[in-house]
Coordinates of C-alpha atoms and ligand atoms in Angstrom, one line a residue:
X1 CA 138.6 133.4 137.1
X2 CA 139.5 133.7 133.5
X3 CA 137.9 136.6 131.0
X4 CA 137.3 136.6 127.6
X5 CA 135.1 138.6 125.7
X6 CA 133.8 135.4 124.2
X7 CA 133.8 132.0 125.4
X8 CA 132.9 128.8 123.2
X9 CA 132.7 124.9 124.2
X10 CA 133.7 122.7 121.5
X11 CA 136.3 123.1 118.8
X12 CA 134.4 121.2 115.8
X13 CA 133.5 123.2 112.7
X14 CA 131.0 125.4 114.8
X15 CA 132.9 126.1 117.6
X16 CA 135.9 126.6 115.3
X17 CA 134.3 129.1 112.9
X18 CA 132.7 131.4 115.3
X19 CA 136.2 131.7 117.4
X20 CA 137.7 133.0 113.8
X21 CA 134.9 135.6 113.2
X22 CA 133.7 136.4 116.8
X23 CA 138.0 137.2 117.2
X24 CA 137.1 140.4 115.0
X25 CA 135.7 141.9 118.0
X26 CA 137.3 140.5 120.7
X27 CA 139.2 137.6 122.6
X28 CA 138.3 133.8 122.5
X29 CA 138.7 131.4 124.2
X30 CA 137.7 127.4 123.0
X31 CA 137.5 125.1 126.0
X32 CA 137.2 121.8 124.1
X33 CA 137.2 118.4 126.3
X34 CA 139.7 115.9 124.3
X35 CA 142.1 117.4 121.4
X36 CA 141.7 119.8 119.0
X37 CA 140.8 118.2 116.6
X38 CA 138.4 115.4 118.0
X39 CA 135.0 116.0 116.9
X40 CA 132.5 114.7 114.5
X41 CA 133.1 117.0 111.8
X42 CA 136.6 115.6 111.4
X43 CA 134.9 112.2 110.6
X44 CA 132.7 113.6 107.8
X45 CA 133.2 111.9 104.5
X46 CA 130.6 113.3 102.3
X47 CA 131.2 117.0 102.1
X48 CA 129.0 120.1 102.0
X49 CA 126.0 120.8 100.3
X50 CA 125.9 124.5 98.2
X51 CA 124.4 125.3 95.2
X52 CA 127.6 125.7 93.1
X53 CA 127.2 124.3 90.2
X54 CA 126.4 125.4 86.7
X55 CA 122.5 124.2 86.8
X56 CA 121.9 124.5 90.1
X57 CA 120.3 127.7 92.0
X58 CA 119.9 128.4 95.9
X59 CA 116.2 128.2 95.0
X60 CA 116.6 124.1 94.3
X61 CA 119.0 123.9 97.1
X62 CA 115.7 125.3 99.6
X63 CA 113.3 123.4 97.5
X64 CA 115.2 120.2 98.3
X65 CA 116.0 121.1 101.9
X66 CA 112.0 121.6 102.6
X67 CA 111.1 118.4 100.9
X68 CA 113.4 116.3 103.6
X69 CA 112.5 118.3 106.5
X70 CA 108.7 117.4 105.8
X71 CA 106.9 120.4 106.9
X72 CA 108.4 120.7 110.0
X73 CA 111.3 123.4 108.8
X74 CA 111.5 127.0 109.6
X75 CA 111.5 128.3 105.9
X76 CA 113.4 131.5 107.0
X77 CA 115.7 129.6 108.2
X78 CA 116.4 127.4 105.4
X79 CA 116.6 130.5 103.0
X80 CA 119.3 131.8 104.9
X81 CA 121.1 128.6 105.1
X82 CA 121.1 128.2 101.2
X83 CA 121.4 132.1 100.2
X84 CA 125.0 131.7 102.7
X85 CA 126.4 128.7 101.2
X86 CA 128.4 129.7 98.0
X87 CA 130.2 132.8 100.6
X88 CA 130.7 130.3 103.3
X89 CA 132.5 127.7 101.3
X90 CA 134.7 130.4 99.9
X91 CA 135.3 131.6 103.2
X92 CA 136.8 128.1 104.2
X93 CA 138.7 127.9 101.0
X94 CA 140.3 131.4 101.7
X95 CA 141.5 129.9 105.3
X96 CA 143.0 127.5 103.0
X97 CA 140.7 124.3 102.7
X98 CA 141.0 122.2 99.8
X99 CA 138.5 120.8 98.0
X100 CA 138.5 118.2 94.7
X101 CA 138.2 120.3 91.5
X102 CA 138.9 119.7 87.6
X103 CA 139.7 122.5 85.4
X104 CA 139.7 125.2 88.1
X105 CA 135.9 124.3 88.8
X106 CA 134.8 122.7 92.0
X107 CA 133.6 119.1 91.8
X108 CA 130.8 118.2 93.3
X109 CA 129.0 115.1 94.2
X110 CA 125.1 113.5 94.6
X111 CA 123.4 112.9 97.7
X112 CA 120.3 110.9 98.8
X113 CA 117.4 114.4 98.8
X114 CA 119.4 116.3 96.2
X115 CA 118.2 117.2 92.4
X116 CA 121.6 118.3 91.7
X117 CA 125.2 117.8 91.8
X118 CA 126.0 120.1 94.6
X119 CA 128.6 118.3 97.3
X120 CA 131.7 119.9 97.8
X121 CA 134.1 117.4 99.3
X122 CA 137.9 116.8 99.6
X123 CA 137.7 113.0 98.3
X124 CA 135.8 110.9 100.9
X125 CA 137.4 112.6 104.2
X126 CA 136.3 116.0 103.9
X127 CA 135.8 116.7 107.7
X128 CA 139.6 115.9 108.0
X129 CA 140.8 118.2 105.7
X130 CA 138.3 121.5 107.1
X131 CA 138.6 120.3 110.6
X132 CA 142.9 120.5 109.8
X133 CA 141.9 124.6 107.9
X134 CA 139.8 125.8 110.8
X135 CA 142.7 124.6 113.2
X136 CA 145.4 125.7 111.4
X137 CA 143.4 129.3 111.2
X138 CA 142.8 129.6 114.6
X139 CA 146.5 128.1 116.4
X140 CA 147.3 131.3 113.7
X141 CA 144.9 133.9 115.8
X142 CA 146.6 135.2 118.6
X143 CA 143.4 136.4 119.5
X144 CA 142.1 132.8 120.3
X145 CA 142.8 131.0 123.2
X146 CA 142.6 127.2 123.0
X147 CA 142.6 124.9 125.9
X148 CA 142.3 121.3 125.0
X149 CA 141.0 118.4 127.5
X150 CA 139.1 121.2 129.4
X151 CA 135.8 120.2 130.4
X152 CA 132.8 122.1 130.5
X153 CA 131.1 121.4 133.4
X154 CA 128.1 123.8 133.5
X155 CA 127.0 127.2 132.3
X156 CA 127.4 130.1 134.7
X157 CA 123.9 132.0 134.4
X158 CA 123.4 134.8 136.8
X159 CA 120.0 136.2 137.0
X160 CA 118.7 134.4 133.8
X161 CA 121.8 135.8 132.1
X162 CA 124.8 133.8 131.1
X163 CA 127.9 134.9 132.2
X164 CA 130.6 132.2 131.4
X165 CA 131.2 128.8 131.9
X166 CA 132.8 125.9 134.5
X167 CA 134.9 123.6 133.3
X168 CA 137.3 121.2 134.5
X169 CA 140.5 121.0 133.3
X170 CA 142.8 118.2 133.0
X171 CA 145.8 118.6 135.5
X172 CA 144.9 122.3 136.1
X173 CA 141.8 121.8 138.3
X174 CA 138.4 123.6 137.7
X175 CA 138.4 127.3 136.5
X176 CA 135.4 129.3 135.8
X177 CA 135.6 131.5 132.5
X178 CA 133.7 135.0 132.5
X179 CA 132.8 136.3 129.3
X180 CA 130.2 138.8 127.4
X181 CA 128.7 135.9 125.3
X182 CA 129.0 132.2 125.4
X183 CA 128.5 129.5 122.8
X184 CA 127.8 125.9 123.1
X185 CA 128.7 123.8 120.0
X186 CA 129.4 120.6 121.5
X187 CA 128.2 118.9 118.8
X188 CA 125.9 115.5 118.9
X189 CA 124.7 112.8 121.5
X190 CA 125.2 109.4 119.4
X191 CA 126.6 107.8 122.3
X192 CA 122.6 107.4 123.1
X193 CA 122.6 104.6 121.0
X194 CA 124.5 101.1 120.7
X195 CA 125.3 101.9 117.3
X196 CA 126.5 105.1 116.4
X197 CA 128.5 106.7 113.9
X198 CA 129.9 109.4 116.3
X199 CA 133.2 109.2 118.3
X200 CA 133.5 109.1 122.0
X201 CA 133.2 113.0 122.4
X202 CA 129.2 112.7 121.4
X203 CA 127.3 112.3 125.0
X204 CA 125.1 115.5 124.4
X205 CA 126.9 117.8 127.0
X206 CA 125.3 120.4 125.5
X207 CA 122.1 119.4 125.4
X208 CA 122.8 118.8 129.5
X209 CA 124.5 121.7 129.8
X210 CA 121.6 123.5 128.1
X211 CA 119.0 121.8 130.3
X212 CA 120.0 122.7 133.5
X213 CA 120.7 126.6 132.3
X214 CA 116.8 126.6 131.2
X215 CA 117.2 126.7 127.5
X216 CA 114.4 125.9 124.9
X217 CA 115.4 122.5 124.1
X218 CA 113.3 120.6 121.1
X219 CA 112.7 118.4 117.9
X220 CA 115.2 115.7 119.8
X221 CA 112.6 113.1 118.8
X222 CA 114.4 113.8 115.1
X223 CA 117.3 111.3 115.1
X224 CA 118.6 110.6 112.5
X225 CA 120.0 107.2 111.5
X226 CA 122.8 106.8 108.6
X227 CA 121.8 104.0 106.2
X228 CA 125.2 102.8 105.4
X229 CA 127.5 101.6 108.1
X230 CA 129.8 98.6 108.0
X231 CA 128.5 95.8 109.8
X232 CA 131.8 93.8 110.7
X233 CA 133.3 93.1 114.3
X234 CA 136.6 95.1 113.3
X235 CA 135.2 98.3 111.9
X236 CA 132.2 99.1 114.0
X237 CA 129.6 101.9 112.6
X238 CA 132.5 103.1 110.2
X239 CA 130.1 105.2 108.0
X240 CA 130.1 104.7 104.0
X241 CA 129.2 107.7 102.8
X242 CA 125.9 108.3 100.9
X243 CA 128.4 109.5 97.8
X244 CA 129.3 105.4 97.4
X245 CA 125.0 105.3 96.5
X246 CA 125.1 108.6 94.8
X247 CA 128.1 107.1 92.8
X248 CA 125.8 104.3 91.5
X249 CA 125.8 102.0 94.7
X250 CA 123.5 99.3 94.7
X251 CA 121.5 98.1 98.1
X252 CA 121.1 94.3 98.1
X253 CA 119.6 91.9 100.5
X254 CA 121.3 88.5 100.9
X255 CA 119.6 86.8 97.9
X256 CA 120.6 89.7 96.0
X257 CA 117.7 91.3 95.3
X258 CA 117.9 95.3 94.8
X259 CA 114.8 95.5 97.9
X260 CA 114.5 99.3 97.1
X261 CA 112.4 99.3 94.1
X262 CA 110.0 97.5 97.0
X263 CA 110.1 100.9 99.3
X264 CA 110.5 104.6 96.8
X265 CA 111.0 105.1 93.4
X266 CA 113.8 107.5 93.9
X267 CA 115.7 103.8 95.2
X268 CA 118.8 104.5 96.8
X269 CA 118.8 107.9 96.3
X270 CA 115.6 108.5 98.5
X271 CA 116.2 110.4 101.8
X272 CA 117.8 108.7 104.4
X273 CA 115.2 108.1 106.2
X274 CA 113.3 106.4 104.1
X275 CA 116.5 104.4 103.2
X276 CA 117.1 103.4 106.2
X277 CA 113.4 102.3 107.5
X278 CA 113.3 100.1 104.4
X279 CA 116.3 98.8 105.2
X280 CA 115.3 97.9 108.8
X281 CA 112.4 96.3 107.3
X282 CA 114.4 94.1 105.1
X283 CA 116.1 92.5 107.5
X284 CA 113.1 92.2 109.9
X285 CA 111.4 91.0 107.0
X286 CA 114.3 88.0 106.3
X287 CA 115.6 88.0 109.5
X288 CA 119.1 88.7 108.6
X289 CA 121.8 90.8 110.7
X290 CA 122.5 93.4 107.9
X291 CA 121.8 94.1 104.0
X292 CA 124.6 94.8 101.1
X293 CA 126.0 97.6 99.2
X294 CA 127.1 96.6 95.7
X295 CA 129.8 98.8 93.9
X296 CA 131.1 96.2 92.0
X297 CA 129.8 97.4 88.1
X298 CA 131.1 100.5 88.9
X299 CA 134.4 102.0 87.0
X300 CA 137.2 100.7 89.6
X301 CA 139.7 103.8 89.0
X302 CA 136.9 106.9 89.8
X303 CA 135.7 105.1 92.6
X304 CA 138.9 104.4 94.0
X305 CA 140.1 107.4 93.7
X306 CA 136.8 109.4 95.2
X307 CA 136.6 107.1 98.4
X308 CA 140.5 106.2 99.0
X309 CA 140.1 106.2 103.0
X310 CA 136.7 103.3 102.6
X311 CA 138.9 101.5 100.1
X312 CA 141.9 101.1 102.3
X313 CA 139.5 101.0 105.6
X314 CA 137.6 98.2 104.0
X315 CA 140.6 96.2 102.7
X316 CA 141.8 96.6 106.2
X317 CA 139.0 93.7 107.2
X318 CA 139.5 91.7 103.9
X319 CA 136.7 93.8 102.2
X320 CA 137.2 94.1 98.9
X321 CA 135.3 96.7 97.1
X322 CA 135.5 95.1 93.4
X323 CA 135.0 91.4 94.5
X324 CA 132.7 91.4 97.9
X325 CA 129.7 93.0 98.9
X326 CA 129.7 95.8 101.9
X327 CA 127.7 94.3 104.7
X328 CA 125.6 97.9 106.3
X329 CA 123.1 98.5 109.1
X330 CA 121.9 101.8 109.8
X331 CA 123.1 103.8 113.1
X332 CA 122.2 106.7 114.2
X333 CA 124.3 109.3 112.9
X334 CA 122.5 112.6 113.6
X335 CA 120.6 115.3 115.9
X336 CA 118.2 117.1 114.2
X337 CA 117.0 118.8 117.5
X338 CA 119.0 121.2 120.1
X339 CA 118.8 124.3 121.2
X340 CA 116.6 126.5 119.7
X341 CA 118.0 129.2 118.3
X342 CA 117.2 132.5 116.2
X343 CA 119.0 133.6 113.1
X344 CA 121.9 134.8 115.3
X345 CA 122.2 131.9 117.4
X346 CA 120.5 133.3 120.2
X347 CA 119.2 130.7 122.4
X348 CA 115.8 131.4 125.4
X349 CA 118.6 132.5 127.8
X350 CA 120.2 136.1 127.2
X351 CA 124.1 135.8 126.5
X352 CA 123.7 132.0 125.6
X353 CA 124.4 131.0 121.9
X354 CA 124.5 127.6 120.3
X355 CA 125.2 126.5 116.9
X356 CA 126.5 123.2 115.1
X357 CA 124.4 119.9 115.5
X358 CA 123.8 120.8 119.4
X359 CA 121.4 123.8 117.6
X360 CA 118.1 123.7 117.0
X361 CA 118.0 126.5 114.1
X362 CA 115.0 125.3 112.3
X363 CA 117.2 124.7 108.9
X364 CA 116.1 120.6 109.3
X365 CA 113.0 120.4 110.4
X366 CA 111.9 116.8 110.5
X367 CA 114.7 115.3 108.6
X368 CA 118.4 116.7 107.5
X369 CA 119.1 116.9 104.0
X370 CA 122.4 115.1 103.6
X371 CA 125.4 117.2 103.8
X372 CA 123.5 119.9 105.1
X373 CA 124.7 120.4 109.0
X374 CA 128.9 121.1 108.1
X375 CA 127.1 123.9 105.9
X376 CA 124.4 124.8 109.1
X377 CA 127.4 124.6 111.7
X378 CA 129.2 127.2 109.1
X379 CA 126.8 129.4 108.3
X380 CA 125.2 129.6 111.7
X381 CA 128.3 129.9 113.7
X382 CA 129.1 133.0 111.5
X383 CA 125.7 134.4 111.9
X384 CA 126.2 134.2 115.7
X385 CA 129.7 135.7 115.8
X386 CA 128.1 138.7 114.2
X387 CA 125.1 139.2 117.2
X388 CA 127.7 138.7 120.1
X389 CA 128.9 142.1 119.3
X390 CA 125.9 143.8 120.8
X391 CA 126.2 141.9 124.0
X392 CA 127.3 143.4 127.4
X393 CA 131.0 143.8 128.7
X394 CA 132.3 140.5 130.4
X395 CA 131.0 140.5 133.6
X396 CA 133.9 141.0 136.9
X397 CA 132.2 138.1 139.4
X398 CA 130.7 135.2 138.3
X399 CA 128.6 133.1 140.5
X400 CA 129.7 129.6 142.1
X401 CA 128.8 126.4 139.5
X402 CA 125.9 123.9 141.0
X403 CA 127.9 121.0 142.8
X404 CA 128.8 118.2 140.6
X405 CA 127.8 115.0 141.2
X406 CA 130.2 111.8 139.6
X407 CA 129.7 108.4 140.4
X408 CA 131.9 105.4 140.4
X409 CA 132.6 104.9 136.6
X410 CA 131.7 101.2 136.9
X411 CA 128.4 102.2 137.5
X412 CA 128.6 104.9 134.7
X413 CA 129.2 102.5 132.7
X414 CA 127.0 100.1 134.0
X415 CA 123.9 103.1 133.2
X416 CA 125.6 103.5 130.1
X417 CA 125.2 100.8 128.8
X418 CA 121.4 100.0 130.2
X419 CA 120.4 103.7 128.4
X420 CA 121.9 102.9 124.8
X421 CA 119.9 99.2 124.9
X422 CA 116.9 101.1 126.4
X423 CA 117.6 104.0 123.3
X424 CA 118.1 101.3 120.9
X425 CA 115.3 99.2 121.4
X426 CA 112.8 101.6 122.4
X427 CA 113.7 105.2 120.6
X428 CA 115.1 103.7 117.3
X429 CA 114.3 103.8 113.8
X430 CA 110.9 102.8 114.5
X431 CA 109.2 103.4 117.7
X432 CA 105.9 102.2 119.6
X433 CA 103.9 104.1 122.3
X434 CA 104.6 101.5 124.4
X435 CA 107.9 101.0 123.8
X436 CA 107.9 104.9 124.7
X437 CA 106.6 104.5 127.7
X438 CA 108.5 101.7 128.4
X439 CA 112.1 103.9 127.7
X440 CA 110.1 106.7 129.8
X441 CA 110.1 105.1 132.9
X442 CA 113.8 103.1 132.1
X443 CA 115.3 106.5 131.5
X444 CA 113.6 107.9 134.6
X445 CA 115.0 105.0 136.9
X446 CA 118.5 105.4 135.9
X447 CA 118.8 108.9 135.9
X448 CA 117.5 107.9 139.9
X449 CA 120.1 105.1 140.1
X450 CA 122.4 107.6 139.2
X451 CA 121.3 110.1 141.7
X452 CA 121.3 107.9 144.6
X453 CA 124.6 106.8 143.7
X454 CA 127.5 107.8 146.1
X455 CA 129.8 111.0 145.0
X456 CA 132.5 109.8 143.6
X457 CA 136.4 111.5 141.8
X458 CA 135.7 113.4 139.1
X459 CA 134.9 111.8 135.9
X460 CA 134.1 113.0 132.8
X461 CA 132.6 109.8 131.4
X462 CA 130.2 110.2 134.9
X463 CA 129.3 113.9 133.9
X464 CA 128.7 112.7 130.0
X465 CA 126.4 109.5 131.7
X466 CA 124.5 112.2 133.1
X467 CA 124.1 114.4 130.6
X468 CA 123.4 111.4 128.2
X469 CA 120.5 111.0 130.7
X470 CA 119.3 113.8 130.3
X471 CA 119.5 113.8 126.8
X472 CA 117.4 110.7 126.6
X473 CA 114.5 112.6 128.1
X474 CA 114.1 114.9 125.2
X475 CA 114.2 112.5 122.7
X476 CA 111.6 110.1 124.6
X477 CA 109.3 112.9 126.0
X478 CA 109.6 114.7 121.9
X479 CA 108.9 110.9 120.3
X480 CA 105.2 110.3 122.5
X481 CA 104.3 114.1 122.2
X482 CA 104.8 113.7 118.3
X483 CA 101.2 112.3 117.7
X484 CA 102.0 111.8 114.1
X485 CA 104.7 110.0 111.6
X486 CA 106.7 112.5 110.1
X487 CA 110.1 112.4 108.9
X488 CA 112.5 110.7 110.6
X489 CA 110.2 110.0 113.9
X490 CA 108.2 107.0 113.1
X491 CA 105.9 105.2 115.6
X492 CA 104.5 102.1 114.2
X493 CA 101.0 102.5 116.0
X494 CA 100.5 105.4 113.5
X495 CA 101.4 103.8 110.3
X496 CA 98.1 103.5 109.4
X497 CA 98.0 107.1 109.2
X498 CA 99.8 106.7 105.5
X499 CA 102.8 108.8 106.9
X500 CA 106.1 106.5 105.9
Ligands
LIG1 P1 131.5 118.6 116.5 O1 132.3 118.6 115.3 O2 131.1 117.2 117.0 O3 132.4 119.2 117.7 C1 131.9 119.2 119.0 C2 133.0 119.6 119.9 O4 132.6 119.8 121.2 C3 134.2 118.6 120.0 O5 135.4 119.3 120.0 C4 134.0 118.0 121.4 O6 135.2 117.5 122.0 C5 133.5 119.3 122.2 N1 132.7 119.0 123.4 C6 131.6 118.3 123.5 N2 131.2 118.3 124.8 C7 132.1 119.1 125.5 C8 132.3 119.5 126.9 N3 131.4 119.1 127.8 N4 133.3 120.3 127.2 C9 134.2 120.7 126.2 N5 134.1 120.3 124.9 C10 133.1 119.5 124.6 N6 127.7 116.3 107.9 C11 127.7 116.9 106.6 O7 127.2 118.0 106.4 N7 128.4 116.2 105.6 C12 129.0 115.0 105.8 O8 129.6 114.5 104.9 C13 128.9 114.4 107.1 N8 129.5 113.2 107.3 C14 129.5 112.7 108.6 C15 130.1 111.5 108.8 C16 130.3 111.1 110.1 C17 131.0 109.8 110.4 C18 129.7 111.8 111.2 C19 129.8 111.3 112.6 C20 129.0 112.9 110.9 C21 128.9 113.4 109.7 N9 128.2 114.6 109.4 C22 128.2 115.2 108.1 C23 127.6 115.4 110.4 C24 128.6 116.5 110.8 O9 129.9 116.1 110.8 C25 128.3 117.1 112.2 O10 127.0 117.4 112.4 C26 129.1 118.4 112.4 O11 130.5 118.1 112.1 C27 128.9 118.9 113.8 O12 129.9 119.9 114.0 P2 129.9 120.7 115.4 O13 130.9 121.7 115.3 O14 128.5 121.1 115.7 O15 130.3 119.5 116.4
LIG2 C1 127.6 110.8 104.3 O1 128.7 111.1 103.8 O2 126.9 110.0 103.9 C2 127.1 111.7 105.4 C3 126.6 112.9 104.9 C4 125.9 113.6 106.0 O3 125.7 113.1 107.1 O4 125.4 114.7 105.7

């Protein structure tokens, strides 16, 4: 048995930040299942949302936060969020981020939702370059522990407390790890879906791991689907960031026609959502595979040298920014829902903590204001690393983990794949009761399948199956409890009901 005073799965931004703060009070250790660095915040291209600039105040940064979520936002929440943002990006500039400036004043960039100017970014790979700070800080910490390709397996909850974690670890065997408090930040579950903008690491572990613990687990019916992502064999999902549209990015459908004076007056600049329902519609409506992005009028040197990494990605697949058009489909890109958590990250089960995308804080309500969660995984992680220090000493036993069940991975992959089609088809961009129903009981029969299967090795892609199973659940059993359309849940039975 290892013991730590703290004990955090995932090393994204999240998991990252509260290992640098929480080390203030005691050791760390970050049990993170592939490298370091492999998360989705190191794929981020946009950048963070803070209210920054010259004519912007925290107050426009809430106002704008509450319009996307639609209601559904926990407004203390969100105040907190915003009131955090100017110290937390100064906080990641002290560990030694950089971000684009002129004159000594930050930059900052548009984003579909926003009435200001208010992304900070480091060109268009600004996950990279904080992902690469946070690490840097924390291989500095001696008080940190990392162990890459460790797996967590389960949390450790001892008479409704959590006392630590099990986790498997590649070519060291399984290990349980005791600690006073333990966070989950394991980040998102796009591997749901066919298309996704997330890398392989995104099965919703935590959202498993979460489940079987007992922890609150809600608003997973709130996926949120990106827009903007290449459609092109070579290049699958690679997200263009919303900056290219808040740049002066045009959508187009194949006759050329700009379709979004058709959907919201705020064009291509309305929230995402909205965005991308309208441009689901387009192509249902022509019956096309995928709609444009035009950058073409725009100045060639600025917007080569804000997106450098698209440029070269795209000219890597004969896309040529200043002569073609982009071909984009949406993908899901985003959890709104998760844990739910207080201010501190506290989650329903004493000593458990989440924070990051696998959170449910209450800052997104019904729909995530671009550019938001990097600042929610900052701010919250910090919050959380705070309210550990009142918890218990690290516990001396810890009791045994629940036996794990793998199966062949043929077969995982086989109820894989049969889950993301189900997902795709049934719990997309827009739903239908029945189709609900429908992914209900598909969900619900392979999560049997997989049951009933034989015990197989270990496998990590089998334990992530499973978890994406259970995953599924929430967002099918949220999507037909949510009797209304609001935000990014849509259900086409209720359209009538005026809410698009
Ligand atoms: P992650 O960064 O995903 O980290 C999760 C960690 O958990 C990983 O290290 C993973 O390996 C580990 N893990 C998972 N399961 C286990 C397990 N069982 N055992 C051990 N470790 C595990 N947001 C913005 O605000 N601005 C943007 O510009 C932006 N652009 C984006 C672009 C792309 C392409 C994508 C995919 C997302 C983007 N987002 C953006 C969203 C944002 O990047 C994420 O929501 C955020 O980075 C999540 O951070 P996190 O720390 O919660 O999780
Ligand atoms: C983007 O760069 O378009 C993604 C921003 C985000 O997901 O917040």
């Amino acid at each position: 048995m290892e013991q730590f005073d703290y004990v955090v799965v995932g090393s994204g931004l999240a998991g990252l930040t509260f290992a640098l703060k929480a080390a203030a009070s005691g050791t760390v250790a970050v049990l993170t299942k592939a490298e370091i660095q492999e998360s989705n915040t190191s794929y981020a291209q946009g950048g963070i949302a803070a209210a920054v600039g010259e004519s912007d105040s925290w107050q426009l940064h809430e106002e704008d936060t509450l319009v996307a979520g639609a209601g559904l936002c926990d407004p203390e929440a969100v105040r907190f969020l915003v009131r955090e943002a100017p110290a937390a990006i100064t906080w990641l500039t002290e560990i030694g981020a950089r971000f684009d400036s002129a004159d000594g004043i930050l930059a900052l960039g548009r984003e579909g939702g926003h009435s200001r100017h208010r992304i900070v970014h480091h060109a268009d790979k600004t996950g990279w370059e904080i992902e690469r700070a946070v690490t840097e800080a924390v291989r500095r910490d001696p008080r940190v522990t990392v162990f890459e390709n460790a797996f967590a397996t389960d949390l450790l909850v001892d008479q409704g407390r959590c006392v630590g974690v099990a986790a498997r670890l590649i070519h060291r065997g399984d290990r349980r790890f005791a600690a006073r408090a333990t966070l989950v930040a394991t980040g998102g579950c796009g591997r749901l879906y066919t298309h996704t903008t997330n890398p392989r690491i995104a099965t919703g572990d935590g959202i498993g791991l979460g489940a079987r613990a007992g922890a609150r687990i809600e608003n997973m019916e709130f996926m949120q689907f990106h827009p903007t992502t290449l459609y092109h064999p070579q290049l699958r999902s690679f997200l263009i960031t919303e900056a290219v549209r808040g740049a002066g990015g045009t959508l187009r459908n194949h006759l050329g026609t700009r379709f979004m004076y058709d959907y919201d007056g705020r064009l291509e600049l309305a929230p995402r959502d909205i965005v991308a329902r309208a441009i689901d519609a387009e192509m249902k409506r022509l019956d096309t595979w995928c709609v444009y992005l035009d950058v073409a009028h725009l100045p060639r040197e600025e917007i080569e040298e804000e997106f450098p990494t698209i440029s070269e990605r795209l000219e890597s697949v004969g896309i040529h920014l200043f002569k073609d058009w982009i071909p984009v489909v949406p993908a899901q890109h985003y959890a709104c829902g998760g844990l739910t958590t207080d201010l501190g990250g506290r989650t329903s089960v004493a000593g458990l903590y989440a924070a990051g995308e696998v959170a449910n804080t209450g800052v997104h309500g019904a729909n995530r204001l671009a550019s938001n969660s990097l600042l929610e995984a900052l701010v919250f992680a910090s919050s959380a690393a705070e309210a550990v220090r009142s918890e218990p000493a690290t516990p001396t036993t810890l009791p045994a983990p629940a036996p794990l069940h793998c199966v062949n991975e043929n077969d995982a992959v086989r109820i894989r794949r049969a889950l993301q089609k189900t997902m795709t088809e049934q719990a997309g961009i827009v739903r239908t009761t029945r189709g609900l129903e429908e992914a209900r009981s598909a969900v619900a029969g392979l999560a049997e399948q997989y049951r009933k299967l034989p015990g197989a090795a270990f496998s990590a892609y089998s334990i992530e199956t499973e978890n994406l199973l259970a995953t599924a659940s929430f967002v099918v059993e949220g999507a037909l409890a949510r009797k209304e359309n609001v935000g990014l849940h849509f259900n086409a039975d209720f359209a009538s009901n005026g809410s698009q």
